[in-house]
């Protein structure tokens, strides 16, 4: 009887451990189907742009959001607004100062929410131009599926508004009729298609 109980206990522990291991899924970004974009008012319209070089890891525990985490790195020099002169200015010390601050980073410190809504509140430290601020991003989990080749894919999206001056991006130009050329607020949109992270040995 004791022997049978010991076997049953061992099987239970293995099952629980396996379930725990499967509870959290780690994803990496498929840049070919993702976008990190922004827009800011210029005079009376809006200029749009994006960053083309970024990496990130998302660990999602659907059962316990607090066990989830996000790390994201954007290469500031990859900024693109379809205007070379403007992009070079944005890379300069007037704006992102990419020579001294090449990375824009976000690392989560707290995640809550989830459930049927798929909406998470992701709080973390955003560092840009050497300035770190705590922000909370509303992140929506868009679901998981398989592509035509059988690869698992999942989607996440978030949108927020940042005041660039809080990160030391202060450049502007006064207008003769009053006001300034650029708005302080910048709207950010991030859409990510991700896939399961490969084991370290397979990734080499």
Short mmCIF file of C-alpha atoms in Angstrom, two decimals:
data_model
loop_
_atom_site.label_atom_id
_atom_site.label_comp_id
_atom_site.label_asym_id
_atom_site.label_seq_id
_atom_site.Cartn_x
_atom_site.Cartn_y
_atom_site.Cartn_z
CA UNK A 1 0.00 0.00 0.00
CA UNK A 2 2.80 2.37 0.91
CA UNK A 3 4.57 1.53 -2.32
CA UNK A 4 1.44 2.31 -4.35
CA UNK A 5 0.89 5.54 -2.45
CA UNK A 6 4.49 6.59 -3.08
CA UNK A 7 4.07 5.94 -6.80
CA UNK A 8 0.78 7.85 -6.88
CA UNK A 9 2.38 10.77 -5.04
CA UNK A 10 5.32 10.83 -7.44
CA UNK A 11 3.01 10.77 -10.45
CA UNK A 12 0.97 13.61 -8.98
CA UNK A 13 4.06 15.70 -8.34
CA UNK A 14 5.34 15.13 -11.87
CA UNK A 15 1.93 16.07 -13.30
CA UNK A 16 1.77 19.25 -11.22
CA UNK A 17 5.34 20.18 -12.17
CA UNK A 18 4.59 19.60 -15.85
CA UNK A 19 1.45 21.72 -15.64
CA UNK A 20 3.41 24.51 -13.92
CA UNK A 21 6.09 24.37 -16.58
CA UNK A 22 3.47 24.68 -19.30
CA UNK A 23 1.60 27.50 -17.56
CA UNK A 24 4.00 30.21 -18.68
CA UNK A 25 4.89 30.65 -22.35
CA UNK A 26 7.85 32.74 -23.49
CA UNK A 27 7.60 34.48 -26.86
CA UNK A 28 9.99 36.38 -29.08
CA UNK A 29 9.04 38.92 -31.75
CA UNK A 30 8.48 38.22 -35.44
CA UNK A 31 9.62 41.60 -36.80
CA UNK A 32 8.37 40.81 -40.28
CA UNK A 33 4.81 41.01 -38.99
CA UNK A 34 5.16 43.59 -36.21
CA UNK A 35 5.34 47.37 -35.96
CA UNK A 36 6.54 50.02 -33.53
CA UNK A 37 5.12 53.34 -34.73
CA UNK A 38 4.41 56.86 -33.48
CA UNK A 39 2.84 60.13 -34.53
CA UNK A 40 3.26 63.72 -33.34
CA UNK A 41 1.61 66.97 -34.34
CA UNK A 42 3.70 69.18 -36.65
CA UNK A 43 2.14 72.62 -37.22
CA UNK A 44 -1.47 71.68 -38.10
CA UNK A 45 -1.08 68.04 -39.14
CA UNK A 46 0.64 64.91 -37.83
CA UNK A 47 3.91 63.30 -38.83
CA UNK A 48 4.09 59.52 -38.58
CA UNK A 49 7.14 57.34 -38.18
CA UNK A 50 8.41 54.02 -36.89
CA UNK A 51 11.40 52.19 -35.49
CA UNK A 52 12.65 49.31 -37.61
CA UNK A 53 15.09 47.63 -35.23
CA UNK A 54 13.85 46.19 -31.95
CA UNK A 55 13.90 43.00 -29.91
CA UNK A 56 11.81 41.73 -27.05
CA UNK A 57 10.78 38.82 -24.89
CA UNK A 58 7.29 38.28 -23.49
CA UNK A 59 6.64 35.65 -20.86
CA UNK A 60 2.93 35.11 -20.38
CA UNK A 61 1.29 33.08 -17.64
CA UNK A 62 -2.41 33.04 -18.54
CA UNK A 63 -3.35 31.61 -15.15
CA UNK A 64 -1.31 34.04 -13.05
CA UNK A 65 -0.65 37.40 -14.68
CA UNK A 66 1.75 38.34 -11.88
CA UNK A 67 4.14 35.65 -13.14
CA UNK A 68 4.29 37.28 -16.58
CA UNK A 69 7.01 39.68 -17.74
CA UNK A 70 8.04 41.87 -20.66
CA UNK A 71 11.42 43.14 -21.82
CA UNK A 72 11.69 45.32 -24.91
CA UNK A 73 14.61 47.14 -26.58
CA UNK A 74 14.33 49.62 -29.47
CA UNK A 75 17.40 50.83 -31.36
CA UNK A 76 16.85 54.59 -31.51
CA UNK A 77 18.98 55.00 -34.61
CA UNK A 78 16.43 52.92 -36.58
CA UNK A 79 13.90 55.78 -36.51
CA UNK A 80 12.25 56.37 -39.88
CA UNK A 81 9.84 59.12 -40.91
CA UNK A 82 10.45 58.77 -44.68
CA UNK A 83 12.56 61.94 -44.68
CA UNK A 84 16.33 61.47 -44.38
CA UNK A 85 17.09 65.03 -43.26
CA UNK A 86 14.43 64.89 -40.56
CA UNK A 87 15.52 61.42 -39.43
CA UNK A 88 19.12 62.61 -39.03
CA UNK A 89 17.87 65.53 -36.95
CA UNK A 90 15.87 63.13 -34.78
CA UNK A 91 19.04 61.10 -34.17
CA UNK A 92 20.95 64.22 -33.11
CA UNK A 93 21.37 65.63 -29.56
CA UNK A 94 18.30 67.82 -30.20
CA UNK A 95 16.15 64.71 -29.94
CA UNK A 96 17.19 61.10 -29.23
CA UNK A 97 20.97 61.70 -29.12
CA UNK A 98 21.57 58.17 -30.38
CA UNK A 99 25.37 58.44 -30.10
CA UNK A 100 25.05 58.60 -26.31
CA UNK A 101 21.70 56.85 -25.84
CA UNK A 102 21.38 54.16 -28.51
CA UNK A 103 18.63 52.15 -26.82
CA UNK A 104 15.06 52.80 -25.72
CA UNK A 105 14.20 50.11 -23.18
CA UNK A 106 11.19 48.86 -21.24
CA UNK A 107 11.26 46.28 -18.47
CA UNK A 108 8.11 45.30 -16.63
CA UNK A 109 7.88 45.33 -12.85
CA UNK A 110 4.21 44.41 -12.38
CA UNK A 111 1.51 42.86 -14.55
CA UNK A 112 -2.16 42.50 -13.62
CA UNK A 113 -5.35 41.63 -15.48
CA UNK A 114 -5.89 39.08 -18.20
CA UNK A 115 -8.75 36.63 -18.09
CA UNK A 116 -11.49 36.57 -20.71
CA UNK A 117 -10.88 40.21 -21.68
CA UNK A 118 -7.27 39.58 -22.63
CA UNK A 119 -6.42 43.06 -21.31
CA UNK A 120 -3.36 43.46 -19.10
CA UNK A 121 -2.01 46.48 -17.25
CA UNK A 122 1.74 46.24 -17.67
CA UNK A 123 3.72 48.53 -15.38
CA UNK A 124 7.44 48.95 -15.86
CA UNK A 125 10.44 51.21 -16.31
CA UNK A 126 10.75 52.99 -19.65
CA UNK A 127 14.19 54.45 -20.35
CA UNK A 128 14.68 56.90 -23.19
CA UNK A 129 17.53 59.34 -23.75
CA UNK A 130 18.98 58.30 -20.40
CA UNK A 131 15.81 59.14 -18.44
CA UNK A 132 13.82 56.40 -16.70
CA UNK A 133 10.12 56.79 -15.87
CA UNK A 134 7.57 54.32 -14.57
CA UNK A 135 4.70 53.86 -17.03
CA UNK A 136 1.69 51.56 -17.22
CA UNK A 137 0.77 50.22 -20.65
CA UNK A 138 -2.64 48.73 -21.52
CA UNK A 139 -1.67 45.57 -23.40
CA UNK A 140 -4.23 43.42 -25.20
CA UNK A 141 -3.54 39.75 -25.87
CA UNK A 142 -5.06 39.09 -29.30
CA UNK A 143 -5.00 35.31 -29.09
CA UNK A 144 -2.91 32.42 -30.34
CA UNK A 145 -3.13 30.36 -33.54
CA UNK A 146 -0.99 28.43 -36.03
CA UNK A 147 0.21 29.69 -39.39
CA UNK A 148 -0.13 27.56 -42.57
CA UNK A 149 3.20 25.84 -41.75
CA UNK A 150 2.12 24.77 -38.27
CA UNK A 151 4.07 27.42 -36.35
CA UNK A 152 2.42 28.82 -33.24
CA UNK A 153 1.78 32.57 -33.43
CA UNK A 154 0.34 34.99 -30.89
CA UNK A 155 -0.49 38.69 -30.98
CA UNK A 156 -0.19 41.61 -28.58
CA UNK A 157 -0.93 45.31 -29.02
CA UNK A 158 -0.68 48.48 -26.98
CA UNK A 159 -1.14 52.20 -27.48
CA UNK A 160 -0.14 55.04 -25.20
CA UNK A 161 0.73 58.73 -25.15
CA UNK A 162 4.02 60.08 -23.82
CA UNK A 163 5.21 63.59 -23.12
CA UNK A 164 8.60 63.76 -24.84
CA UNK A 165 9.82 66.56 -22.57
CA UNK A 166 9.65 64.22 -19.58
CA UNK A 167 12.49 62.32 -21.27
CA UNK A 168 14.62 65.36 -22.04
CA UNK A 169 13.50 65.69 -25.68
CA UNK A 170 12.88 69.41 -25.54
CA UNK A 171 13.70 70.83 -28.99
CA UNK A 172 11.05 73.02 -30.57
CA UNK A 173 10.67 76.13 -32.71
CA UNK A 174 8.44 79.10 -31.89
CA UNK A 175 5.99 80.27 -34.56
CA UNK A 176 5.59 83.93 -35.51
CA UNK A 177 1.84 83.77 -34.91
CA UNK A 178 2.29 82.06 -31.53
CA UNK A 179 2.65 78.50 -30.42
CA UNK A 180 5.29 75.97 -31.41
CA UNK A 181 6.11 73.78 -34.37
CA UNK A 182 5.89 70.45 -32.50
CA UNK A 183 3.52 69.07 -29.89
CA UNK A 184 4.89 67.77 -26.61
CA UNK A 185 2.72 64.64 -26.65
CA UNK A 186 3.63 61.70 -28.87
CA UNK A 187 1.20 58.85 -29.59
CA UNK A 188 2.78 55.39 -29.58
CA UNK A 189 1.35 52.26 -31.20
CA UNK A 190 2.95 48.81 -30.87
CA UNK A 191 1.59 45.75 -32.66
CA UNK A 192 3.46 42.49 -32.18
CA UNK A 193 3.22 39.08 -33.75
CA UNK A 194 5.26 36.64 -31.71
CA UNK A 195 6.25 33.00 -31.63
CA UNK A 196 7.49 30.67 -28.89
CA UNK A 197 11.08 31.32 -27.93
CA UNK A 198 13.50 28.65 -29.08
CA UNK A 199 15.47 26.74 -26.44
CA UNK A 200 18.92 28.22 -25.85
CA UNK A 201 20.67 25.25 -27.46
CA UNK A 202 18.48 25.45 -30.58
CA UNK A 203 18.90 29.22 -30.85
CA UNK A 204 22.70 29.00 -31.33
#
